[in-house]
Coordinates of C-alpha atoms in Angstrom, one line a residue:
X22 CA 0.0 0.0 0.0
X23 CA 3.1 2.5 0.6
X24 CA 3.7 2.9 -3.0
X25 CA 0.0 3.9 -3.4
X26 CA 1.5 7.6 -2.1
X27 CA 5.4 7.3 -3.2
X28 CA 4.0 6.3 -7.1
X29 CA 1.5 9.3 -6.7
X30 CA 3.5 12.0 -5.5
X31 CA 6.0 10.7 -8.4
X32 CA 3.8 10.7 -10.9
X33 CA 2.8 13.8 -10.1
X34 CA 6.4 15.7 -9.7
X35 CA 7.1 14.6 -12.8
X36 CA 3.7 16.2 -14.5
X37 CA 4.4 19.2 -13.0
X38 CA 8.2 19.2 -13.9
X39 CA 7.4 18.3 -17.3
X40 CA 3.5 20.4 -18.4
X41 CA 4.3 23.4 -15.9
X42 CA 7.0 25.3 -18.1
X43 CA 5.9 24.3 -21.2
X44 CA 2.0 25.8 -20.4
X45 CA 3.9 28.8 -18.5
X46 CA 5.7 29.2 -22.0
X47 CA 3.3 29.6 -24.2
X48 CA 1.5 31.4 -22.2
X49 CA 3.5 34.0 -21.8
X50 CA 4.1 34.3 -25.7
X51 CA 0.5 33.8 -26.0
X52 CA 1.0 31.1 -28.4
X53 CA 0.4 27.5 -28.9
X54 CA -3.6 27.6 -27.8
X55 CA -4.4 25.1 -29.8
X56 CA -1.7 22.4 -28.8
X57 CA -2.6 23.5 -24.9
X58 CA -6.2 22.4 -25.7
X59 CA -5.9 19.6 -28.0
X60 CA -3.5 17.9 -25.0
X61 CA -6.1 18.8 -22.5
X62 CA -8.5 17.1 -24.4
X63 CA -6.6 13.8 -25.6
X64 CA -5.7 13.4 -22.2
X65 CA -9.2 13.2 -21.2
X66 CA -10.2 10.8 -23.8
X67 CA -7.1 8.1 -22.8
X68 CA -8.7 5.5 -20.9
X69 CA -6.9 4.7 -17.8
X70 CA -6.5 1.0 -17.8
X71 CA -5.9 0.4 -21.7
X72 CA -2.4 3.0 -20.5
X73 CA -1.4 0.8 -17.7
X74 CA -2.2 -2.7 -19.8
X75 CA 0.1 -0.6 -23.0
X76 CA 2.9 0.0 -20.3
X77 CA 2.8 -3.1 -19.1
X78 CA 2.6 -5.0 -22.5
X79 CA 5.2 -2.9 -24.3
X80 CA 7.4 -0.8 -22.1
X81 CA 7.8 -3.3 -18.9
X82 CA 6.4 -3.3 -15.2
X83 CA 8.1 -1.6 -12.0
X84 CA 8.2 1.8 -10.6
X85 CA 9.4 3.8 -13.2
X86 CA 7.2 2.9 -15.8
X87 CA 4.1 2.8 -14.1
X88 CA 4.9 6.7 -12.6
X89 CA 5.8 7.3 -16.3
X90 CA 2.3 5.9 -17.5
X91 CA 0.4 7.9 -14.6
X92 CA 2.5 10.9 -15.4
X93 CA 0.9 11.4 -18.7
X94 CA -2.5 11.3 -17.1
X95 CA -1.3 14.1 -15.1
X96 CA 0.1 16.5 -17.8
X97 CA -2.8 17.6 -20.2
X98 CA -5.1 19.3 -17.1
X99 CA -1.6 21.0 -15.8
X100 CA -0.5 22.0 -19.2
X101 CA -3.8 23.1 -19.8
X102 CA -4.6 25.5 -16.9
X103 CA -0.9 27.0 -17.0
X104 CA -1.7 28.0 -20.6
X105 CA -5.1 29.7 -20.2
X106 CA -3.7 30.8 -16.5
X107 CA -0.3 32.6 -18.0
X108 CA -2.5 33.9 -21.2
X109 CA -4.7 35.3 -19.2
X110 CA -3.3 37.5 -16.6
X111 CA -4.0 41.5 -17.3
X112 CA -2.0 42.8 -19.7
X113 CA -1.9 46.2 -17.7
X114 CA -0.1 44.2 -15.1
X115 CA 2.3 42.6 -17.3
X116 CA 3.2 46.1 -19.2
X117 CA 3.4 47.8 -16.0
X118 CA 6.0 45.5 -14.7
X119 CA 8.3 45.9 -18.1
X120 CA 7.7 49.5 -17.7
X121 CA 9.8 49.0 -14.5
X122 CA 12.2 47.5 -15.9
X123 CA 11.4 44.0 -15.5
X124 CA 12.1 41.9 -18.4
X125 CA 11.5 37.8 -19.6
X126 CA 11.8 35.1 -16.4
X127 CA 11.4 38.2 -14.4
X128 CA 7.7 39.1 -15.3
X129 CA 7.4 35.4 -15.4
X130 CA 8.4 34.8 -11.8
X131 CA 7.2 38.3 -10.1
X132 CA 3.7 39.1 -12.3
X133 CA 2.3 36.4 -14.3
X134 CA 2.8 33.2 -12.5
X135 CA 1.7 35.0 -8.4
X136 CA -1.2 35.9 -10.4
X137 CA -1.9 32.7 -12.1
X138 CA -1.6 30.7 -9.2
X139 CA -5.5 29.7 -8.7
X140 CA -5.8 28.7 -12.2
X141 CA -2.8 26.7 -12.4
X142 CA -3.4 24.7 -9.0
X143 CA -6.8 23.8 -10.4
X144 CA -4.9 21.7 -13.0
X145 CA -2.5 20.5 -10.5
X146 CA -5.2 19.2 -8.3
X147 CA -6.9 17.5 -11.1
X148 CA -3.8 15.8 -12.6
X149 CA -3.3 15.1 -8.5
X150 CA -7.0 13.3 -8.5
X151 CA -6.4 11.5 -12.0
X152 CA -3.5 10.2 -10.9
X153 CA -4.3 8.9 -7.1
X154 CA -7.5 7.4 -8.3
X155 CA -5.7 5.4 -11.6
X156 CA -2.8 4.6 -9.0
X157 CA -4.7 1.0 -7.9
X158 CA -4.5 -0.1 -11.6
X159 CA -0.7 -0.3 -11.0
X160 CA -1.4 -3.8 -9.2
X161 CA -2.1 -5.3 -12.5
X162 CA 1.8 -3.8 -13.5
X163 CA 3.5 -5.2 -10.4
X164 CA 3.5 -2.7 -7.8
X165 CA 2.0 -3.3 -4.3
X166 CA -0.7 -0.3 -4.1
X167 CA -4.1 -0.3 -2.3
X168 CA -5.7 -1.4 -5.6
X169 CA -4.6 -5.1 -4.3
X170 CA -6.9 -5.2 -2.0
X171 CA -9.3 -4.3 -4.6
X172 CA -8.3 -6.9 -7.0
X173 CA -8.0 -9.4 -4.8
X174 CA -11.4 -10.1 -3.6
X175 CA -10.9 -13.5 -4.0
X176 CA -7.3 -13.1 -1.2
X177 CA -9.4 -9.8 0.5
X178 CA -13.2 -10.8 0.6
X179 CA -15.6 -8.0 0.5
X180 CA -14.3 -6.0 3.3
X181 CA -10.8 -5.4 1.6
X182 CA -12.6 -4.4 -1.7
X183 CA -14.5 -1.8 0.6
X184 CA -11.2 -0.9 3.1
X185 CA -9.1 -0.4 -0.2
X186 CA -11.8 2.1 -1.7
X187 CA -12.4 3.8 1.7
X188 CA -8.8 4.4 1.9
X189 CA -7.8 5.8 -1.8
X190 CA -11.0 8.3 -1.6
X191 CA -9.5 9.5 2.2
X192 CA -5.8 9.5 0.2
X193 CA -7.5 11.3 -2.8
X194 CA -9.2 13.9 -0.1
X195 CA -5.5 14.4 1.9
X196 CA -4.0 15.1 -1.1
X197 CA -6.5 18.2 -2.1
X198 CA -6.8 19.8 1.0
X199 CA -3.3 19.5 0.9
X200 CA -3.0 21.2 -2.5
X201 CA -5.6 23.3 -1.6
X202 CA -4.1 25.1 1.4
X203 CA -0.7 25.0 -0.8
X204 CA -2.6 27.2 -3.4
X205 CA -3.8 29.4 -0.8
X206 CA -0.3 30.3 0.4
X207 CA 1.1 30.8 -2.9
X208 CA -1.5 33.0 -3.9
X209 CA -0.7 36.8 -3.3
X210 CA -2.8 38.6 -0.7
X211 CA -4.5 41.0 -3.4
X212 CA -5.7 38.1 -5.6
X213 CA -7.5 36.8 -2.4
X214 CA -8.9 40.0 -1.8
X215 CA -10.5 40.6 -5.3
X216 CA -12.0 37.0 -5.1
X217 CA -13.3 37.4 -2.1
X218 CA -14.9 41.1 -3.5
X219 CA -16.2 39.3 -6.2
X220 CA -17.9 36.4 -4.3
X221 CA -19.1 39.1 -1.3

């Protein structure tokens, strides 16, 4: 069951690494819409068990291919909400901070990505969901995860079936609050004021 959370937070790292600077990329250059959204979209459309049986059949079981498999469940939602998060960010903003000299990784790291935070967590809390709740297929590639005791209802009986579920939707409910209170520390204190404006 321990590499139920090592293969997730994995799978997820590598998501992140890999869909965050692309999606901040073109989002910044405001370019590349329609390869953001197609990826979103394809990467809703892969079914989760034909990736894992394809990985299995044609790459090889273990650790790193399974995280490798869940990874790419993770990277169209991230890649998606960086893009719309980056493109999105007022313009009057971003001028105003090359106006001040700021130029490049600079407007990157001080403007647009503070004030894409909300949209960009979204995705990673998605990809985060996808990937904890396609995590008990990795049984069928080798690793131990809580999806044995799901699969093995003829070892587990009815109540591991029901204990394995009841712990990968309280893992799956961890893992956003988690996120979530990560998202509201990296968001700056103005952006949480003009939500909560908007909402009042």
């Amino acid at each position: 069951g321990g590499e139920s959370y090592f293969v997730t937070f994995l799978a997820l790292g590598l998501s992140v690494l890999i869909a965050l600077p692309i999606g901040v990329a073109l989002g910044h250059f405001r370019r590349g819409e329609a390869v953001a959204i197609s990826v979103g979209n394809a990467g809703r459309a892969v079914p989760e068990l034909a990736l894992i049986a394809f990985v299995a059949a044609f790459i090889g079981v273990g650790l790193i291919n399974v995280t490798f498999a869940l990874a790419v469940l993770g990277i169209p939602p991230i890649l998606t909400n960086s893009y719309v998060g980056i493109s999105q960010v007022d313009q009057h903003a971003v001028e105003a901070a090359r106006g001040m000299g700021m130029r490049g990784l600079q407007v990157i790291a001080r403007v647009e990505l503070p004030l894409a935070v909300p949209t960009i967590m979204a995705g990673v809390r998605t990809a985060a969901i996808n990937i904890i709740a396609t995590a008990a297929l990795a049984s069928l590639a080798g690793l131990s995860t809580l999806g044995d005791l799901i699969l093995g209802r003829n070892v587990y009986g009815d109540q591991g079936v029901v204990a394995g579920a009841i712990l990968i939707a309280l893992l799956a409910l961890a893992l956003e609050f988690g996120l979530a209170g990560l998202q509201w520390l990296l968001t700056p204190r103005g952006v949480k004021l003009a939500r909560a404006g908007a909402a009042a």
